[in-house]
Short mmCIF file of C-alpha atoms and ligand atoms in Angstrom, two decimals:
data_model
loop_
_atom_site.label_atom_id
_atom_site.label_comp_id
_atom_site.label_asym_id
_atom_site.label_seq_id
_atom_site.Cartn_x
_atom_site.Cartn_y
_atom_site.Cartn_z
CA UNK H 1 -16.81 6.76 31.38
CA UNK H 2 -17.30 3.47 29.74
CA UNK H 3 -17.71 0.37 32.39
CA UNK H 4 -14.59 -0.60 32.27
CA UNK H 5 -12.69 2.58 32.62
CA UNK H 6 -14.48 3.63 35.56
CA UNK H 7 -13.76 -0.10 37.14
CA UNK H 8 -10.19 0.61 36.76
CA UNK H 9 -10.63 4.46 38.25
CA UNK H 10 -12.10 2.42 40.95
CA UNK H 11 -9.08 0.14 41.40
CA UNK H 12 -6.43 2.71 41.23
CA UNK H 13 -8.93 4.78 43.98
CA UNK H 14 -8.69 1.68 46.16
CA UNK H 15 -5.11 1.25 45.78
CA UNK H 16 -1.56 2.44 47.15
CA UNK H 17 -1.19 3.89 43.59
CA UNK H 18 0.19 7.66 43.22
CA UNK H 19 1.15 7.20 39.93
CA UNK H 20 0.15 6.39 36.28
CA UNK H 21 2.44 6.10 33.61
CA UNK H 22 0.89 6.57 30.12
CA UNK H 23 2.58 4.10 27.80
CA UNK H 24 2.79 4.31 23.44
CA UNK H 25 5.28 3.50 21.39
CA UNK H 26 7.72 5.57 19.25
CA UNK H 27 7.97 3.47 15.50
CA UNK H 28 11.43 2.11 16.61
CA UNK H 29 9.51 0.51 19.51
CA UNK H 30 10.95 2.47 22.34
CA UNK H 31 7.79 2.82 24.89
CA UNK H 32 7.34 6.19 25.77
CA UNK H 33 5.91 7.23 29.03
CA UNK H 34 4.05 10.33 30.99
CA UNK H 35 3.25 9.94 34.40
CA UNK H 36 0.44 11.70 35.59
CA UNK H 37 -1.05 11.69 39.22
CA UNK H 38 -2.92 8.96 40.07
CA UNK H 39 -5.73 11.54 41.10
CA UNK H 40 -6.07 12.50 37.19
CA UNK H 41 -6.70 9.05 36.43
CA UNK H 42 -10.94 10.17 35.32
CA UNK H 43 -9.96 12.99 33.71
CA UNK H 44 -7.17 10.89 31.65
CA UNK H 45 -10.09 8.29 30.79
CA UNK H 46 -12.68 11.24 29.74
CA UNK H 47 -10.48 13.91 28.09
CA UNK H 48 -7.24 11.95 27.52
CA UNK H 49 -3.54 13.46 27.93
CA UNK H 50 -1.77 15.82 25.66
CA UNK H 51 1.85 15.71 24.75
CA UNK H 52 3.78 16.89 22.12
CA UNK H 53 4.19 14.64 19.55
CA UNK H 54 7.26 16.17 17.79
CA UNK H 55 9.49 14.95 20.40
CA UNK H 56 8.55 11.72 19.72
CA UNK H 57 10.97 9.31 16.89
CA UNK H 58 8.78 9.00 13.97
CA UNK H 59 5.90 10.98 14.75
CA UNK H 60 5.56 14.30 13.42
CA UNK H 61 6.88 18.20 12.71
CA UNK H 62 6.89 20.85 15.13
CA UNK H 63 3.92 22.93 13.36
CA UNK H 64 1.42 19.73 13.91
CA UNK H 65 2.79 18.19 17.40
CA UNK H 66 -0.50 17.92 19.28
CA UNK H 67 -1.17 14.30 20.41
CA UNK H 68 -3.90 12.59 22.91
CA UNK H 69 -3.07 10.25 24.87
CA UNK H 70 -6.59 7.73 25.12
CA UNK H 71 -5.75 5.07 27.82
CA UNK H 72 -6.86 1.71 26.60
CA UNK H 73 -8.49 0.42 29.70
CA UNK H 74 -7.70 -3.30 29.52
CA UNK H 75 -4.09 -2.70 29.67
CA UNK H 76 -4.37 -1.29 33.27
CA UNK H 77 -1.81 -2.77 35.68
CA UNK H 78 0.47 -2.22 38.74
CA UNK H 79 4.44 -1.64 38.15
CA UNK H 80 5.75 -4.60 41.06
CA UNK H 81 8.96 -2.68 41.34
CA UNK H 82 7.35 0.54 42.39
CA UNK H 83 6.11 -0.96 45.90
CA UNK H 84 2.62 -0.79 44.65
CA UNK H 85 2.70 3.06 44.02
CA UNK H 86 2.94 3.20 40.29
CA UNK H 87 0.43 1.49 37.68
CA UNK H 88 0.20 1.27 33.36
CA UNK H 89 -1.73 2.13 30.94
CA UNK H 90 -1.03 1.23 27.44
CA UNK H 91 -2.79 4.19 24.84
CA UNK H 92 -3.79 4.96 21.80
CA UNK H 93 -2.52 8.04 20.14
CA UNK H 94 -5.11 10.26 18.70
CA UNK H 95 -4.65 13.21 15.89
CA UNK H 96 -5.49 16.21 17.47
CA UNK H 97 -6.36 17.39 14.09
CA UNK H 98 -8.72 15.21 13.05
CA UNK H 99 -9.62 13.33 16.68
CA UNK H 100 -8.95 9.93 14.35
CA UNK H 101 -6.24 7.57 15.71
CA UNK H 102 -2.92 9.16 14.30
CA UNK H 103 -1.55 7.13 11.64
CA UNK H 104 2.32 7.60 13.07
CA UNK H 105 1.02 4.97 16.18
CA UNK H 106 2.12 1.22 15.53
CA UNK H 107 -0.34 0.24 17.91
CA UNK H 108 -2.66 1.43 15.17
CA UNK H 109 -0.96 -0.06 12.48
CA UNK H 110 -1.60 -3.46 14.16
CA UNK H 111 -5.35 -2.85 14.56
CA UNK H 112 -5.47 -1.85 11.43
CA UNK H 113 -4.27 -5.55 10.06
CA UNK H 114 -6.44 -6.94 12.48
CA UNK H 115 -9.47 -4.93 11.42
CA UNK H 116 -8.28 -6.59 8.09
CA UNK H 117 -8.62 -9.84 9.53
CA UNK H 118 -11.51 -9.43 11.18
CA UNK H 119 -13.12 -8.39 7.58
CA UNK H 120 -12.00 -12.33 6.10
CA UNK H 121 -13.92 -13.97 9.57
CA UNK H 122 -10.55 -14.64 11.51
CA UNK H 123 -9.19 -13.53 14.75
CA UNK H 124 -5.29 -13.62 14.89
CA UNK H 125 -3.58 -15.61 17.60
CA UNK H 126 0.15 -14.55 18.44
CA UNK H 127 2.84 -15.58 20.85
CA UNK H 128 6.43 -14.89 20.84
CA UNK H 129 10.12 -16.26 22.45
CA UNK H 130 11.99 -13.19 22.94
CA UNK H 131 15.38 -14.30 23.93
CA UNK H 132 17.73 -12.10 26.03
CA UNK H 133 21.28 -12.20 27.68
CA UNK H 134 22.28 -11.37 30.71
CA UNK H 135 25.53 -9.59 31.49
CA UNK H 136 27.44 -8.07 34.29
CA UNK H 137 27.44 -4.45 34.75
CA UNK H 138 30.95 -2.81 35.62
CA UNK H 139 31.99 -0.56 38.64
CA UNK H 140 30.05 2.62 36.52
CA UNK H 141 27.15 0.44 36.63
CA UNK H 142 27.24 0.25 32.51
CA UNK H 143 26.56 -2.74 30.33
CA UNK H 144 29.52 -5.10 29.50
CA UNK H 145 29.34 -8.52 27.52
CA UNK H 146 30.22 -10.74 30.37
CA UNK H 147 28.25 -13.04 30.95
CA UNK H 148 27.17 -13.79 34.74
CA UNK H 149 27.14 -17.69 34.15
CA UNK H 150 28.69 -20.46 31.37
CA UNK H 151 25.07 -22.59 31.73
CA UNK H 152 24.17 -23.83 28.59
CA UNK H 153 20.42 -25.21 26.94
CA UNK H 154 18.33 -26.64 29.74
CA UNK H 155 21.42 -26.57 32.18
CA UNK H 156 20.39 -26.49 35.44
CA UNK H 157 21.81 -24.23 38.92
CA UNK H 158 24.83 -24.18 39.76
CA UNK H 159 25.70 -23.30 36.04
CA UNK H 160 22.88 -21.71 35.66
CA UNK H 161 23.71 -18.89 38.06
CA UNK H 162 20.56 -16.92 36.46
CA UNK H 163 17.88 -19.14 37.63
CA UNK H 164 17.32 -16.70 41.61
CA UNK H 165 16.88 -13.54 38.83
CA UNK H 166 14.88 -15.60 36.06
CA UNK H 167 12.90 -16.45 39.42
CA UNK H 168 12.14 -12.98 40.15
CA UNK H 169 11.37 -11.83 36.66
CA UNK H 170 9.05 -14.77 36.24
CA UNK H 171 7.28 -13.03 39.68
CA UNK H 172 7.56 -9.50 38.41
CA UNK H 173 5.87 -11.00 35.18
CA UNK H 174 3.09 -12.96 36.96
CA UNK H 175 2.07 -9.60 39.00
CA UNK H 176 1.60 -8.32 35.93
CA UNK H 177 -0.71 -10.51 34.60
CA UNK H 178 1.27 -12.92 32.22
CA UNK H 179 0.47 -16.82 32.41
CA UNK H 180 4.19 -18.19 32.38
CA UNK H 181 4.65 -21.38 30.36
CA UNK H 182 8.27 -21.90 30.96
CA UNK H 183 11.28 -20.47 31.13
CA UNK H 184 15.03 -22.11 30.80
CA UNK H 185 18.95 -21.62 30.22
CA UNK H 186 19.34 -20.96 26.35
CA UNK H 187 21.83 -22.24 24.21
CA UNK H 188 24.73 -19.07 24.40
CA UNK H 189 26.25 -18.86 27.76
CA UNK H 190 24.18 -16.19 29.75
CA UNK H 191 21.09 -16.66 26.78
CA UNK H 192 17.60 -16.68 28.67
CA UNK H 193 14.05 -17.56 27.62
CA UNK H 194 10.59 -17.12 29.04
CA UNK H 195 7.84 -18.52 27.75
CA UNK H 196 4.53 -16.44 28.11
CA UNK H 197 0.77 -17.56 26.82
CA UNK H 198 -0.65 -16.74 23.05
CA UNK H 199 -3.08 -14.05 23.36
CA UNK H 200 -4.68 -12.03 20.48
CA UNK H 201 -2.08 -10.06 18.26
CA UNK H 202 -2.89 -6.65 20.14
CA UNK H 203 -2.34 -8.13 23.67
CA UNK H 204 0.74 -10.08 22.86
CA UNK H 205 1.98 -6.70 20.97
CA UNK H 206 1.75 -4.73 24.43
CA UNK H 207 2.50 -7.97 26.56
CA UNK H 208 6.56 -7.79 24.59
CA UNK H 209 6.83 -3.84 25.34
CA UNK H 210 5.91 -4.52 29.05
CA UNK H 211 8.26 -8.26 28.58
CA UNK H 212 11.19 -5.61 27.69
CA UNK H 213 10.55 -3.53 30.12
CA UNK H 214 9.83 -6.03 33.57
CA UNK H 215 12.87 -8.01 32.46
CA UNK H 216 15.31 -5.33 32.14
CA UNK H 217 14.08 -3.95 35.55
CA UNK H 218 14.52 -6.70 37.66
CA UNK H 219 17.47 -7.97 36.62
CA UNK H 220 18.60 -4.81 37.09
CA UNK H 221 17.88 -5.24 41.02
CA UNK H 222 19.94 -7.96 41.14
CA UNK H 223 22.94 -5.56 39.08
CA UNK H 224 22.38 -7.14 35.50
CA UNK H 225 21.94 -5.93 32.45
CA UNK H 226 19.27 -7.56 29.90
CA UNK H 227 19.80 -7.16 26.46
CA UNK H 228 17.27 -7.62 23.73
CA UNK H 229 20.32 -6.88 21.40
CA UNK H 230 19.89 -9.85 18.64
CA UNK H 231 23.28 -10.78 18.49
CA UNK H 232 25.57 -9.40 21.21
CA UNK H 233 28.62 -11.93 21.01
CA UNK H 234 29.97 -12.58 17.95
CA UNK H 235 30.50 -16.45 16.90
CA UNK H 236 27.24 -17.83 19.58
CA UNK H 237 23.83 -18.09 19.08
CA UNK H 238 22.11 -14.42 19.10
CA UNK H 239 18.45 -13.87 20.22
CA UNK H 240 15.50 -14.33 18.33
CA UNK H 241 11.84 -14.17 18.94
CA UNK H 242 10.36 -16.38 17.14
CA UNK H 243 6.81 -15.68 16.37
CA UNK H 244 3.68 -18.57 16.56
CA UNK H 245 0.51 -17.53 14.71
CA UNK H 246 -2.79 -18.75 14.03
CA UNK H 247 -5.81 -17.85 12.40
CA UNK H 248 -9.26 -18.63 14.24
CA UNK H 249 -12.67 -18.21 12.79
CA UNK H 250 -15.80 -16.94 13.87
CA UNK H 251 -16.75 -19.69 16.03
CA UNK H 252 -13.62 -19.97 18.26
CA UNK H 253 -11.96 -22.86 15.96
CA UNK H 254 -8.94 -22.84 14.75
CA UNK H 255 -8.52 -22.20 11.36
CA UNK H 256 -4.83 -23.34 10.73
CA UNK H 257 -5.91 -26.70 11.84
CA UNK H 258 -6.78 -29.92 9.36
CA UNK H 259 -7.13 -32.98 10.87
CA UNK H 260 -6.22 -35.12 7.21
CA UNK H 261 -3.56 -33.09 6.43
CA UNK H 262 -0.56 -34.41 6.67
CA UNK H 263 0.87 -31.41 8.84
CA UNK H 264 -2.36 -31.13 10.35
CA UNK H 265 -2.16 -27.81 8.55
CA UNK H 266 -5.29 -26.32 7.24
CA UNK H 267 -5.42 -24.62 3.48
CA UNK H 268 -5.74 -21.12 5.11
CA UNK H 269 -2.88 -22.39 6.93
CA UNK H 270 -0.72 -23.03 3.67
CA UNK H 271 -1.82 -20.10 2.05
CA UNK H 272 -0.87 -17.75 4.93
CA UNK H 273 2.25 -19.58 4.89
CA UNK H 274 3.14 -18.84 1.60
CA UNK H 275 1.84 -15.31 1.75
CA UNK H 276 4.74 -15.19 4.66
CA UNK H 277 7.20 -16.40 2.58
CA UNK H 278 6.65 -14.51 -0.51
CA UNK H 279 7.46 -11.12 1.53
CA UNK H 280 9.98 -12.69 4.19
CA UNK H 281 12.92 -10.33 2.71
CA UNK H 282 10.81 -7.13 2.90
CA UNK H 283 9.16 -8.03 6.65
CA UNK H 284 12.66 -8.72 7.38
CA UNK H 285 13.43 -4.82 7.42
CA UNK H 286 10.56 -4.29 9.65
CA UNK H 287 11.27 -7.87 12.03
CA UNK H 288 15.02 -7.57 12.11
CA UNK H 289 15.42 -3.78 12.10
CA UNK H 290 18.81 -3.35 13.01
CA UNK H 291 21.98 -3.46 11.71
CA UNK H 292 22.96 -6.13 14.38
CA UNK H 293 19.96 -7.75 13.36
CA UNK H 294 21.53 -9.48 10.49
CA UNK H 295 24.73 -10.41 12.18
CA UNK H 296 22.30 -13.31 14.05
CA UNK H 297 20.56 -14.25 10.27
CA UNK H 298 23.91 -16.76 9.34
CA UNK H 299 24.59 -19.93 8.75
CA UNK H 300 24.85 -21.78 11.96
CA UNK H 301 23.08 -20.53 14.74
CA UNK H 302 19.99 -21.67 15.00
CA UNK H 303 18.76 -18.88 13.07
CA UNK H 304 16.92 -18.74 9.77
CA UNK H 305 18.95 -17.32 6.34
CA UNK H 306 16.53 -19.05 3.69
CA UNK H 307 13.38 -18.59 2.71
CA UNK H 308 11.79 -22.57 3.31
CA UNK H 309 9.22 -23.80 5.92
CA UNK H 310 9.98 -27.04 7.52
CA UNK H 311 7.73 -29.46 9.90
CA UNK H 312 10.99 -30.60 11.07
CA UNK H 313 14.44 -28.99 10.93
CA UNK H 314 15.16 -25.44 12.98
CA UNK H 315 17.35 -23.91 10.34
CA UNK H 316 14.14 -23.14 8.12
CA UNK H 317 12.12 -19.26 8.11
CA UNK H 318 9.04 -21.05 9.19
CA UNK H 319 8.30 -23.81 11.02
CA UNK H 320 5.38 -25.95 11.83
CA UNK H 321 5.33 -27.07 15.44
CA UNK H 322 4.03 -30.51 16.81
CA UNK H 323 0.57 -29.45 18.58
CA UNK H 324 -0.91 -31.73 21.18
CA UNK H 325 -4.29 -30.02 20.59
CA UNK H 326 -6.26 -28.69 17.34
CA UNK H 327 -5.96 -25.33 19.37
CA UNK H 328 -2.44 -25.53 19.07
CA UNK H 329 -1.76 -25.81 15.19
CA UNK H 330 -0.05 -23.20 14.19
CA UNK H 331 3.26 -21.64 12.12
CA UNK H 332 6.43 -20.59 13.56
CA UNK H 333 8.05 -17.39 12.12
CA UNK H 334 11.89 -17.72 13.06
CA UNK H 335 13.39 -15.00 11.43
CA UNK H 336 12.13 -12.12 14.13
CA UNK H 337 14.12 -10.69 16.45
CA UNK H 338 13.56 -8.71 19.88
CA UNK H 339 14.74 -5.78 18.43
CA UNK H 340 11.98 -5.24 16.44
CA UNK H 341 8.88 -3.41 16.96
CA UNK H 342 6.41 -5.83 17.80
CA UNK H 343 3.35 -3.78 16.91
CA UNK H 344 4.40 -3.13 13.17
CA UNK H 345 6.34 -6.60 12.69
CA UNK H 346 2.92 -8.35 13.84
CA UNK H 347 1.04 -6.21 11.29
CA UNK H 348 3.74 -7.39 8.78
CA UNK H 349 3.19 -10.74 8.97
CA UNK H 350 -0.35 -10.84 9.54
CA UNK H 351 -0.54 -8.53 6.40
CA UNK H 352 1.59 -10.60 4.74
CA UNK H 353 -0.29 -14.06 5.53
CA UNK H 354 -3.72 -12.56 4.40
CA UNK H 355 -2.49 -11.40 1.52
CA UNK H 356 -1.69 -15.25 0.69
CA UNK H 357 -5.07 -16.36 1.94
CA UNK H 358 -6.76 -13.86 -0.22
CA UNK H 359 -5.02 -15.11 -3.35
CA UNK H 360 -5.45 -18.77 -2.18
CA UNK H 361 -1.56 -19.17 -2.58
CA UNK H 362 0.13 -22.91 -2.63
CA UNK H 363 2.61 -23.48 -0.16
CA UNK H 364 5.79 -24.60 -1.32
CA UNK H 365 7.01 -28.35 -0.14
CA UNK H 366 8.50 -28.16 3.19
CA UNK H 367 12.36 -28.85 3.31
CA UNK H 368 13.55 -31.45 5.90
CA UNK H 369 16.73 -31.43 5.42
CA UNK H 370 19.16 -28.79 7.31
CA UNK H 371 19.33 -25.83 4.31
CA UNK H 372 22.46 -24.73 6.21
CA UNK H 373 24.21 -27.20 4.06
CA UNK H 374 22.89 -27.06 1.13
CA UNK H 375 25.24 -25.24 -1.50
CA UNK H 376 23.95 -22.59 -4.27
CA UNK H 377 23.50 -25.07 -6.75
CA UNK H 378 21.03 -27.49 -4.16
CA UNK H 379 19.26 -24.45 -3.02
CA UNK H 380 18.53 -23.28 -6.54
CA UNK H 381 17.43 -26.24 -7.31
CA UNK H 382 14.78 -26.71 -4.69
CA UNK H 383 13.97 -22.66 -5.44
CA UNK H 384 15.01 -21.80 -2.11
CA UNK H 385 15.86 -17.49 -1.53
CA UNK H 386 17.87 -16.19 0.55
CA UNK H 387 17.09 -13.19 3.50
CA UNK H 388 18.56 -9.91 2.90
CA UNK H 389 21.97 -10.09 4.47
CA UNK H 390 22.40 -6.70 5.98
CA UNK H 391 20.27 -3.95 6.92
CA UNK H 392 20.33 -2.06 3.33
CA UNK H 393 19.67 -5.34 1.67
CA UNK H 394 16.55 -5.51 3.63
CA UNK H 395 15.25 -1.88 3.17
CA UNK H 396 16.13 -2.38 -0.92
CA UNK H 397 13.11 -5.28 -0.76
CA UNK H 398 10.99 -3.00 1.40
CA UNK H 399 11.05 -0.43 -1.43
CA UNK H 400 9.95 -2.99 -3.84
CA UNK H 401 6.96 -4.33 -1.52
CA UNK H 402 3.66 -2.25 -1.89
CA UNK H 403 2.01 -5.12 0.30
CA UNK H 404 4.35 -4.27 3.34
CA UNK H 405 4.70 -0.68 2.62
CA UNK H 406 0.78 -1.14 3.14
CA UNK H 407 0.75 -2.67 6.06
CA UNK H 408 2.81 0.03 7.86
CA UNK H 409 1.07 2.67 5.65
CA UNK H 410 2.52 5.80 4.10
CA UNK H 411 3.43 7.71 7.39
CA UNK H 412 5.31 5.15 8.66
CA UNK H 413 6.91 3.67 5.83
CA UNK H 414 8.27 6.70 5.32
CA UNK H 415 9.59 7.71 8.84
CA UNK H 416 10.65 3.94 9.14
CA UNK H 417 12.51 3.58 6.10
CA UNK H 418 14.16 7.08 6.61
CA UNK H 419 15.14 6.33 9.91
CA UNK H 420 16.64 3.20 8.84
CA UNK H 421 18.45 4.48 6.14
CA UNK H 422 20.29 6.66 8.27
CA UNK H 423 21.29 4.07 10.54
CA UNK H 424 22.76 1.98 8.01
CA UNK H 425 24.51 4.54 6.44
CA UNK H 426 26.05 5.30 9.78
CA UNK H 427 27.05 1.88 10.02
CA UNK H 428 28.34 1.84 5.89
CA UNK H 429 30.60 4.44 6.65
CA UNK H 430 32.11 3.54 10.17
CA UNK H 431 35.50 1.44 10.44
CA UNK H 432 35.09 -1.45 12.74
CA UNK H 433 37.78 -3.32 15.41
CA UNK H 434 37.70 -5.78 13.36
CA UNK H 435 38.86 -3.67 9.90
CA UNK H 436 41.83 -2.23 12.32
CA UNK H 437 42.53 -6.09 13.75
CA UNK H 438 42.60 -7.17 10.19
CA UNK H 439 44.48 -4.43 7.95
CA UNK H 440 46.29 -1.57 9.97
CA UNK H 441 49.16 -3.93 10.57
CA UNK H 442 49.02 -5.53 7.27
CA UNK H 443 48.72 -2.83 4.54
N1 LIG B 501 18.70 -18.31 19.55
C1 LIG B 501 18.18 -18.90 18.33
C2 LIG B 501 17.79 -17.80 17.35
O1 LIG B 501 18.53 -16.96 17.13
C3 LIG B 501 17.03 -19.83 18.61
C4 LIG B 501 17.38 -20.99 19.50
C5 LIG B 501 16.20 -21.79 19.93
O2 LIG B 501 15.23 -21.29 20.46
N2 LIG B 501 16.24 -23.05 19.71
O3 LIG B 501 16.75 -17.78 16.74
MG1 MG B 502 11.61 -21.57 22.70
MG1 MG B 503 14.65 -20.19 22.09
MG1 MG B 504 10.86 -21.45 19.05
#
């Protein structure tokens, strides 16, 4: 065993655990599990698991089904809701086949843009906002959209009736390793945020699977539902997660940051910018995956529906943040949402961003001015695009994209975009409340 494996078969010796759940993720960005007995943790590390991969969304046919498990070691950790008895292990997912990594994992998919990376001299630096809502669960114990409390941004207890479970979350989280920044009352009534550290792409990739997965645990202790959903109520803010990104070089600087610019942007930043923005609609269908997805992207809400950057205003794609600290320069992706798959949406954009580094791409001017006002005629003439406005929209630029077809390569483009074609056809063909609200009466 390397080192570090046998340090953590060490730990998990020394500890209360009985047992390990194996984590991956399907290419929707479900995280799949298989618990094993703690006692198995050696042979897990030296052999690794097998499961049958045709179970799993996305990955393969019956005839070819035999996956490994490989625990990634540095993803080892204790579940705090499990009294100290069960532990994590995030893995990679290895072709039987072939004993390569199988093509069908996103959590290859993202090394894969970061081996990319790592081939142009840059590291990749991510950290995300998931938002979430809490709701009340009725007598069943199922999800409802009632919100527990009517707090609004920054609002404080007694509004914010959520603060005793955003407490405990923020403890479940810290047990698990993350560095909390912050956490407060978003804008929607019952609309949370947590603020965790940037870490490299990878880590912040697993860090949102386990985010999902502490959050909706806990506040289900306290009988809540959390809901990644992007946009639950209709007519409020929905919930993003914005995205922060930065490139750093070889020698631990920061590569998005220019002292004389006037954004304190960097040229690779600009470039990698613009790289972003030339595929926005096609990342879309990978970063806002659902159908609900694009009932957040409208005018109005905080959330991005044209394709502009902006040092200043909130209603652009991309923003550049005010950083106290070189370290800190960076670009804000807004259009993301927690629905998404945070392995392959990372890859996306990093994919994306490259791709405008490598062809030394100008940034368009930023826009300061809110775009949510601007009419056709304004917005055409500042050449300002517009996202894909549903689901089917967004998979129709995905077609056209070879660079982001790339990025997820061919397996996954194709399970993803079949997938997602189904879905939306689903939704295409169903009749909505609001259809029988508007016309059963009337017609
Ligand atoms: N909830 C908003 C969104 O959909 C963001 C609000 C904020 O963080 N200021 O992106
Ligand atoms: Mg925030
Ligand atoms: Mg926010
Ligand atoms: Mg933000």
């Amino acid at each position: 065993l390397s080192t570090k494996a046998q340090a953590v078969v060490d730990e998990i010796e020394s500890s209360d655990v009985d047992f390990l759940r194996l984590q991956f993720t399907d290419i929707l960005g479900t995280v799949k599990n298989v618990a094993i007995p703690a006692t198995q943790a050696e042979k897990a590390f030296a052999e690794g698991i097998y499961f049958d991969g045709s179970s799993i969304e996305g990955f393969v046919r019956i005839q070819e089904s035999d996956m490994r498990l490989k625990p990634d070691p540095d993803t080892f950790a204790i579940l705090p809701w499990r009294d100290g008895r069960s532990a994590r292990l995030i893995c990679d997912v290895i072709d039987t086949s072939t004993g390569e990594p199988f093509v069908g994992d996103p959590r290859y998919v993202l090394k894969d843009a970061l081996d990319r990376a790592e081939e142009m001299g840059y590291t990749v630096n991510v950290a995300p906002e998931p938002e979430f809502f809490l709701f009340e669960e009725d007598e069943d114990g199922r999800a409802t959209t009632n919100t527990n409390d009517a707090g609004g941004y920054f609002d404080l207890a007694p509004k914010d009736l959520a603060s005793d479970v955003r407490r405990d979350i923020i403890y479940g989280l810290e047990q698990m390793d993350f560095e909390i920044e912050a956490s407060h009352h978003e804008v929607a009534e019952g609309q949370h945020e947590i603020n965790f550290t940037y870490d490299d792409a990878l880590t912040t990739a697993d860090n949102v699977g386990t985010f999902r997965t502490v959050v909706r645990a806990i506040a289900a202790q306290h009988d809540l539902h959390a809901t990644f959903m992007p946009k639950p109520i209709a007519r409020i803010n929905g919930s993003g997660m914005h995205t922060h990104i930065s490139l750093f070089d070889e020698d631990g600087e920061n590569a998005f940051h220019d002292e004389d610019d006037e954004f304190n942007l960097s040229e690779t930043a600009h470039s990698f910018l613009a790289g972003v923005l030339n595929h926005a609609p096609a990342i879309t269908a990978i970063s806002n995956p659902t159908v609900n997805s694009y009932k957040r992207l409208v005018p109005g809400y905080e959330a991005p529906v044209y394709v502009a950057w902006s040092d200043r205003n909130r209603s652009a794609l991309i923003r550049k943040p005010a950083a106290r600290v070189p370290a800190a320069s960076r670009i804000e992706a807004r259009f993301p949402d927690p629905s998404c798959n945070a392995y392959l949406a990372f890859a996306a954009l990093i994919h994306a961003g490259l791709d405008g580094v490598e062809q030394d791409l100008e940034a368009p001017d930023p826009v300061r001015e809110n775009i949510y006002d601007f009419d056709e005629g304004k917005r055409e003439e500042y050449g300002i695009d517009t996202l894909p406005s549903n689901l089917g929209e967004a998979l129709e630029a995905l077609e056209e994209d070879e660079v982001i077809q790339d990025a997820l390569g061919e397996h996954i483009y194709e399970k993803f975009h079949e997938a997602k074609s189904y879905e939306y056809d689903e939704f295409r063909v169903d009749v909505s409340q609001w259809e029988l609200d508007q016309y059963l009466e009337t017609f």
